[in-house]
Coordinates of C-alpha atoms and ligand atoms in Angstrom, one line a residue:
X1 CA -2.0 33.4 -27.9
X2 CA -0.7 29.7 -28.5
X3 CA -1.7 28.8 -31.9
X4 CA -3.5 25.4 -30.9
X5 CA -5.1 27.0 -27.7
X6 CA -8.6 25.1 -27.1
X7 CA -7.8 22.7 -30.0
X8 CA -8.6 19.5 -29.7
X9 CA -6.2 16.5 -31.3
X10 CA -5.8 13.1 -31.2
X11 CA -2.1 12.4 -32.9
X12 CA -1.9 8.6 -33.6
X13 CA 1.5 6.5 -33.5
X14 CA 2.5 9.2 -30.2
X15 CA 4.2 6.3 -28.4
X16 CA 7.5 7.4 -30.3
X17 CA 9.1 9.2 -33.0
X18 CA 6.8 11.7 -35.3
X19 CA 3.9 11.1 -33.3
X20 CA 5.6 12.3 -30.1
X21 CA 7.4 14.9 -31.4
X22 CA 4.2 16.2 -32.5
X23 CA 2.4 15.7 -29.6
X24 CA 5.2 17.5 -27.9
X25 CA 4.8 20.4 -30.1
X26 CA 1.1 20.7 -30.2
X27 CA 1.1 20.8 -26.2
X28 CA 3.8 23.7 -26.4
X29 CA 1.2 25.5 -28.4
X30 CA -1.6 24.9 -25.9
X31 CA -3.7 22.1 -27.4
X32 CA -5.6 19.4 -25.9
X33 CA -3.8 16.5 -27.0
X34 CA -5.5 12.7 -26.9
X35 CA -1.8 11.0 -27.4
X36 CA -2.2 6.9 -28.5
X37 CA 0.1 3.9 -29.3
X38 CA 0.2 0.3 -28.2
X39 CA 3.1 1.1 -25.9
X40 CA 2.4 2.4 -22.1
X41 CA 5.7 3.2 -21.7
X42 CA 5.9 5.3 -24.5
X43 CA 3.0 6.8 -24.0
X44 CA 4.3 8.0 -20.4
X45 CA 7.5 8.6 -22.2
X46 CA 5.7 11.1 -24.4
X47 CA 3.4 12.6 -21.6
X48 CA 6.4 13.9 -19.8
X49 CA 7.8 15.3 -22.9
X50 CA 4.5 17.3 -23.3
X51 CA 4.3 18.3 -19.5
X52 CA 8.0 19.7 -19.9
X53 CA 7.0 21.8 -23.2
X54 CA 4.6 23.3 -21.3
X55 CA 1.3 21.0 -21.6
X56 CA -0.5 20.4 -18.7
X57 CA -2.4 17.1 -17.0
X58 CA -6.0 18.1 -17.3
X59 CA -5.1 18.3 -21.3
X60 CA -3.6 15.1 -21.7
X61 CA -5.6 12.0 -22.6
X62 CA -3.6 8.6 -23.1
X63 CA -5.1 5.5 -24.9
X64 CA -3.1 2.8 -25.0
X65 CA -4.9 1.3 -28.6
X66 CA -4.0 -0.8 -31.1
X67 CA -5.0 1.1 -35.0
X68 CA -5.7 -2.0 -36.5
X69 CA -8.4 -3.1 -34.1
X70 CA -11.8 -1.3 -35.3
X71 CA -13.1 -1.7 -31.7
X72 CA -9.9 0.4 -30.5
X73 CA -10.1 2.8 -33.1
X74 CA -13.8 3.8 -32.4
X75 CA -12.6 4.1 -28.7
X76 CA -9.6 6.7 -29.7
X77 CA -12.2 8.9 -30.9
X78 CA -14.8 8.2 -28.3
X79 CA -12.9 8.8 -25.3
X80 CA -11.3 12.0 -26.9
X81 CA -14.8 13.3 -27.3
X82 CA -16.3 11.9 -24.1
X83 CA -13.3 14.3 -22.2
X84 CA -12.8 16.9 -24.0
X85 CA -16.0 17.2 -25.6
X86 CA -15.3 17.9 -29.2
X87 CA -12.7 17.3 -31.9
X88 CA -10.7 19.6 -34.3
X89 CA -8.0 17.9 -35.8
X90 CA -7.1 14.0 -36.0
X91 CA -3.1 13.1 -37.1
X92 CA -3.1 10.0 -38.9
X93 CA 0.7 9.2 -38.2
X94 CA 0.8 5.8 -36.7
X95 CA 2.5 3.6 -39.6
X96 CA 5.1 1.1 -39.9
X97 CA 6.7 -1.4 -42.9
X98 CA 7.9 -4.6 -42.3
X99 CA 11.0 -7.6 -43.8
X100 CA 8.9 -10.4 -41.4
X101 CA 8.4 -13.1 -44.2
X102 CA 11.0 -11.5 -46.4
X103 CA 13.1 -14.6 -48.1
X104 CA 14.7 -12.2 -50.7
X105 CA 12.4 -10.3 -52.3
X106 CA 9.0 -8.2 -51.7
X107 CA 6.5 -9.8 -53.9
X108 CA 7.2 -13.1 -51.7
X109 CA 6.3 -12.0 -48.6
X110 CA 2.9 -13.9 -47.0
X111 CA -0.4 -12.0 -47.6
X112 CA -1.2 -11.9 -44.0
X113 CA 1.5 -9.5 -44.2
X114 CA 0.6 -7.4 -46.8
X115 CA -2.8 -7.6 -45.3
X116 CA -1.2 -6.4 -42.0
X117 CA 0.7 -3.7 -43.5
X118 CA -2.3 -2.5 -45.4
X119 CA -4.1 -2.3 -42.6
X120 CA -2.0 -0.3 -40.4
X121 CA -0.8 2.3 -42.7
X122 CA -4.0 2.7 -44.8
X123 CA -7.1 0.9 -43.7
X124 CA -7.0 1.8 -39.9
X125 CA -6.7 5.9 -41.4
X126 CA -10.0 5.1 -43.1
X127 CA -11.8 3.4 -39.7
X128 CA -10.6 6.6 -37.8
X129 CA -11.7 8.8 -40.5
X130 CA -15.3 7.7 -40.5
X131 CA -15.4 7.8 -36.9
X132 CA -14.0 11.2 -36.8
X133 CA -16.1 13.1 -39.5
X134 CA -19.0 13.7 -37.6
X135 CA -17.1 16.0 -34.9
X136 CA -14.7 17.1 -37.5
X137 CA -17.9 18.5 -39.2
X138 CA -19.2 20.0 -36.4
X139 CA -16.1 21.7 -35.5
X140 CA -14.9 22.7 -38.9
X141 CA -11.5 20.7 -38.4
X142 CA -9.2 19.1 -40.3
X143 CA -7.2 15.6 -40.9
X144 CA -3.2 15.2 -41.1
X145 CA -2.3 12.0 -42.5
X146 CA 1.5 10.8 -42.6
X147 CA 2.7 8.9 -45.6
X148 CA 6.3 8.6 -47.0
X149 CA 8.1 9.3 -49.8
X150 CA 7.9 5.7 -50.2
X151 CA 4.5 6.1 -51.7
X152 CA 6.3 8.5 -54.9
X153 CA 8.9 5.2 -55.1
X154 CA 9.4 1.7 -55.9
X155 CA 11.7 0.3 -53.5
X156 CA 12.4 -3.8 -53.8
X157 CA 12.3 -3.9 -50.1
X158 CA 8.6 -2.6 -48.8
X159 CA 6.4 -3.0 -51.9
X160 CA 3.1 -3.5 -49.4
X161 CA 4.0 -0.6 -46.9
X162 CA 4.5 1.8 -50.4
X163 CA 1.1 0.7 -51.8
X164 CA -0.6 0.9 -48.5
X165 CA 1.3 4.8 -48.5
X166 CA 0.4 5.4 -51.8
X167 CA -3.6 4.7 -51.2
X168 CA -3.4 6.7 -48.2
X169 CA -2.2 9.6 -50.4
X170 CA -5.1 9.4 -53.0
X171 CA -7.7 8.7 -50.0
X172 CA -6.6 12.0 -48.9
X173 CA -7.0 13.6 -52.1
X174 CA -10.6 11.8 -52.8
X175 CA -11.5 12.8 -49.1
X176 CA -10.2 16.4 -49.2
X177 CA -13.1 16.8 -52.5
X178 CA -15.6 15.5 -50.2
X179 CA -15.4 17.5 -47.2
X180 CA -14.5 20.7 -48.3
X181 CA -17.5 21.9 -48.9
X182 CA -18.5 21.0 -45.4
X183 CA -15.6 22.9 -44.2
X184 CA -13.2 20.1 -43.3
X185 CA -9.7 20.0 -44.9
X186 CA -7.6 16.7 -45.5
X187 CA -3.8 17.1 -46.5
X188 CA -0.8 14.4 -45.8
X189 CA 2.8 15.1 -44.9
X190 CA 5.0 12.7 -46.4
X191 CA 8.5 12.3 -44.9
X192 CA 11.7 11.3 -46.3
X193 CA 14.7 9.2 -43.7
X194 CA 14.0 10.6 -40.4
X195 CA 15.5 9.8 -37.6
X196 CA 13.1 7.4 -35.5
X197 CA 12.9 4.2 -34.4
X198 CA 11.3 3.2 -38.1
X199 CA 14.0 1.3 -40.0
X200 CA 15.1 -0.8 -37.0
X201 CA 11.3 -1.8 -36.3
X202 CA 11.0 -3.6 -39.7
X203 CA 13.6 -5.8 -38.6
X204 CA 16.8 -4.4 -41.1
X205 CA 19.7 -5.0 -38.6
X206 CA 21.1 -1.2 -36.7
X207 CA 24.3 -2.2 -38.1
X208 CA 22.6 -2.3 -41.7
X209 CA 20.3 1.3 -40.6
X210 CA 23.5 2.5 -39.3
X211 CA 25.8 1.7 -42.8
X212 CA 22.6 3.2 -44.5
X213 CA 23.4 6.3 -43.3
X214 CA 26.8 6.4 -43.7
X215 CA 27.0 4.9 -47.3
X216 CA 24.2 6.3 -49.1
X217 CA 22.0 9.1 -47.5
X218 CA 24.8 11.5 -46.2
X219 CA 26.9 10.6 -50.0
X220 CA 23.2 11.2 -52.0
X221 CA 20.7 12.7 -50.3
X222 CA 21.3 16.5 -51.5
X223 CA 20.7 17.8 -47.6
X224 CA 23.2 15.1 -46.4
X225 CA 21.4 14.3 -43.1
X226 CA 18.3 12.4 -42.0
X227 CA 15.5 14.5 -40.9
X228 CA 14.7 15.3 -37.2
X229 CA 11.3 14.0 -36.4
X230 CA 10.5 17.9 -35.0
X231 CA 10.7 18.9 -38.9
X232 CA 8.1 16.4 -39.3
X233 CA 6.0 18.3 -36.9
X234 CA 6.2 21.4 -37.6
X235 CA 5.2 20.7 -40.9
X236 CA 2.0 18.6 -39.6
X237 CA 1.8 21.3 -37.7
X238 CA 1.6 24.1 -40.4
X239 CA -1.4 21.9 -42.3
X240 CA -3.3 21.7 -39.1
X241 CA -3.2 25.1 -38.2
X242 CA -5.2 27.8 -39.8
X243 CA -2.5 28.9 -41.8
X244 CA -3.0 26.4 -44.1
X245 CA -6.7 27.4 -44.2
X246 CA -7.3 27.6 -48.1
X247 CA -4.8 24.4 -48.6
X248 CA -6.9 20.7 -49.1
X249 CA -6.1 17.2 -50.9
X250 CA -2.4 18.4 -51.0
X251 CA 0.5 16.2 -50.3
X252 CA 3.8 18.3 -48.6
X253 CA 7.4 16.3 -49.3
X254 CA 9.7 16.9 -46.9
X255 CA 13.0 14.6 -47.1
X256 CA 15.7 16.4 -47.7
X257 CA 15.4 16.7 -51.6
X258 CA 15.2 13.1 -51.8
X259 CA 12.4 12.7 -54.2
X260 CA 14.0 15.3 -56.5
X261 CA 17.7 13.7 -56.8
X262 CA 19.3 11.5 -58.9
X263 CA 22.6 9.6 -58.0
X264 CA 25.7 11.8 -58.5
X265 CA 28.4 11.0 -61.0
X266 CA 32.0 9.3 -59.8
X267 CA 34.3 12.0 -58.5
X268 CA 36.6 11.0 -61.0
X269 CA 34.5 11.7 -63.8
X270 CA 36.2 13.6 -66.2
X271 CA 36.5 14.2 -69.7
Ligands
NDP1 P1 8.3 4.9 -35.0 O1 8.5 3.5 -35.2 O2 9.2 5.7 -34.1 O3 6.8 5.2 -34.6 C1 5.7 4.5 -35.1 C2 4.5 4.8 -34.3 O4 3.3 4.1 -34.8 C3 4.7 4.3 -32.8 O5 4.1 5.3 -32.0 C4 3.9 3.0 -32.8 O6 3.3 2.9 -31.5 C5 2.7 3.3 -33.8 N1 2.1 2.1 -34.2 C6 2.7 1.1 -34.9 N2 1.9 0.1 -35.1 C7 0.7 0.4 -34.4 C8 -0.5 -0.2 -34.2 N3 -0.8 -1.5 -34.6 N4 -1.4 0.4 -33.4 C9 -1.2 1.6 -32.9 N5 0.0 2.3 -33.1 C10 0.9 1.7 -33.8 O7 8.3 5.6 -36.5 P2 8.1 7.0 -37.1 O8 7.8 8.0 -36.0 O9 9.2 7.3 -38.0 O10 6.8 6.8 -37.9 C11 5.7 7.7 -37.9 C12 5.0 7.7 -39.3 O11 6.0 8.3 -40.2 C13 4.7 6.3 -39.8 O12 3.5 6.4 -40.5 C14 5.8 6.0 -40.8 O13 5.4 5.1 -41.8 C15 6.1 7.4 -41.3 N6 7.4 7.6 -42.0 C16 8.5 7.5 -41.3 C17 9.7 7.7 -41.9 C18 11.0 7.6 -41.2 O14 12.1 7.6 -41.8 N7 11.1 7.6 -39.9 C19 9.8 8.0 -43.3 C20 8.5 8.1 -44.0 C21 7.4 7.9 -43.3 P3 3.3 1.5 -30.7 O15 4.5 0.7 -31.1 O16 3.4 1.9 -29.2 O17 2.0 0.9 -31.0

């Protein structure tokens, strides 16, 4: 039997990347999959995906919502209810940082930014959560939220996305106390580079995502390759499914080793 069979999910941020990998995914494994983003295009994008894997029409539900809008965020959960008549399991995964405002470092960018930032990676989780609880109660479900490793890190670049990444980490914890013993389990996945549409979206040139890659993750990074965003989903995968059933508040890295390294020595190092 498909592990997700008669599971209901909304996966937020599906338009692209993560999310629509793990919609794919989730689909394959016969879920009912409410699959939202801004983007209509990408939403089709990732409908098709899901019909290919296997997923069929009747258990597809697109909203085309925007996180950071409290009105859309109480429709996501609405509309996946009103459908498909419950809910088990809500991915957190829509998320994004941003250089807009940038002159040359962090701490300088506008507060509308931060307050942007903060919203979509941390206090748009929160409005879905409380909308979410209630059914998640009922149905003894459970919450993926999608951080970073950004959250573990002090980059100069995306100060407000990492604190917005790191609150979303401790929410989890602090909400993973307060619904287990109602049953419900709350755990994050938080990802190293993968390879999405993310670094390009906060407005660092391809050419500069591009020399990234080449200069610095495949010279450091001790796996030597970006992440695939289907690793990303398996592994939201495995903490939604009830093989993660006695695992709560817990945060699982997956980047490659990124967190863990330090910069090698010179080659020509020697004594
Ligand atoms: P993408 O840019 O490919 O996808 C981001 C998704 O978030 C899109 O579906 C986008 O949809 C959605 N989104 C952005 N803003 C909004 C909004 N205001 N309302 C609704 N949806 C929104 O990046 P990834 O797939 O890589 O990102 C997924 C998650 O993974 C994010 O939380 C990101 O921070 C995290 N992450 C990614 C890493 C990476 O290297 N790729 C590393 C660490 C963490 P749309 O534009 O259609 O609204």
């Amino acid at each position: 039997m498909a592990k997700f069979a008669d599971k209901v999910i909304i996966v937020t941020g599906a338009s692209s990347g993560i999310g629509q990998s793990t919609a794919e995914l989730l689909a394959k494994e016969g879920a009912k999959v409410a699959i939202t983003g801004r983007s209509e295009k990408g939403l089709e994008e990732t409908k098709q995906l899901m019909l290919k894997a296997g997923g069929n029409e009747e258990k597809i539900l697109t909203i085309a919502a925007d996180v950071t809008n409290e009105e859309d965020t109480k429709r996501i959960v609405a509309e996946t209810v009103k459908k498909f008549g419950k809910l088990d399991i809500l991915v957190n995964n829509a998320g994004a940082g941003t250089m807009e405002g940038y002159p040359d470092s962090s701490i300088a960018q506008p507060l509308l930014v931060y307050d942007y930032i903060n919203n979509l990676n941390a206090r748009s989780v929160i409005a879905l959560c409380q909308e979410a609880i209630p059914h998640l109660k009922a149905s003894k479900g459970n919450i993926v939220n999608v951080s970073s490793i950004g959250s573990l890190r002090a980059s100069p670049n995306f100060m407000y996305y990492q604190m917005a990444k790191a609150a979303l980490d401790h929410f989890t914890r602090i909400l993973a106390a307060q619904l287990a013993p109602e049953g419900v389990r709350v755990n994050v996945v938080n990802p190293g580079a993968i390879r999405t549409n993310w670094l390009a979206r906060t407005g660092i040139p391809q050419a500069a995502v591009d020399a990234l890659e080449k200069s610095w993750l495949n010279v450091w990074l001790p796996m030597r390759r970006v992440g695939e965003p289907i690793e990303i989903a398996k592994t939201i995968a495995f903490l939604a499914s009830d093989d993660a059933s006695y695992i709560t508040g817990q945060m699982i890295v997956a980047d490659g080793g990124a967190v863990i390294a330090t910069v090698p020595m010179p080659k020509d190092t020697s004594r």
